[in-house]
């Protein structure tokens, strides 16, 4: 369950209209203006090339937002992820097709000057920033599970920390002065796991740090943003069927159920659409302050806001795993 480069009650979030894989018809075409609660809002999704970041960007666009989609892979340049199949230009086009305005800006969020230029452009063009989503990752190729810290190459480990945490810190430091210019700003830290699920060992020293730091960032920033009317939360998908995950297992969105024989948690997997819808619903919630500083998973967002995955289900793999950890024998059917 990892996010990708490129992460209350009621049903006042955006409607469930997006198919599993994001296409020109995805995430809410045909909406009326009243169905676009984020109209006039300006969002920056850092790490929007693919996976959760792309889905969040498209869902925010479907709710009416103008979305700056950033990442390192463009139609002219491929990042170290080596995936030319997804680009930030395509993400921006999907945002616009969904009903928002998508703007692709190539950005390496480890380069502070480029982030400054990005934020200056948003300020120049709109004079405000309402939603910041920190979803930069790109550390999956660096994973060394079942390897003790002292046997992991130091440069590999530190690169993972840079990609998963330093990018978030740089972006927040530079973007928050614009976000706090107006009350009601929202920061969303996308990670893998919640404060509760991540109490245990996450199988790799560097990965554990990289995925727990955004949770602490959301808590700390929540305390600081509270003073200026802002909110910060951490969110996590469950077992996400990202483009990278499907490719890794040799599956497609049409054949993903074949993965159950290889890894049982595929039965509770979810498309990126699910976390996208959940974040868009949270962003549109006028009472979202009640989540300030907390970490939320896609399953809880789905239940609280009444949103579903593209197939109408509400997968909750984290709840399933926590039940197993507690010694129960849960049925997967009860968690989908």
XYZ file of C-alpha atoms in Angstrom, residues 30 50 80 89 120 131 138 172 191 221 226 277-278 288 332 335:
16
model
C -21.805 16.960 -16.833
C 0.220 9.382 -11.477
C 14.149 8.391 -12.407
C 0.517 17.339 -18.999
C 5.332 32.961 -7.490
C -5.409 23.812 -1.131
C 8.880 8.248 -6.065
C 5.194 23.601 2.573
C 1.301 9.093 2.948
C 1.046 22.172 10.776
C -5.231 26.629 13.563
C -13.000 11.462 -4.200
C -12.387 11.376 -0.462
C -13.367 20.188 7.883
C -12.960 -9.574 3.294
C -14.587 -4.725 4.389
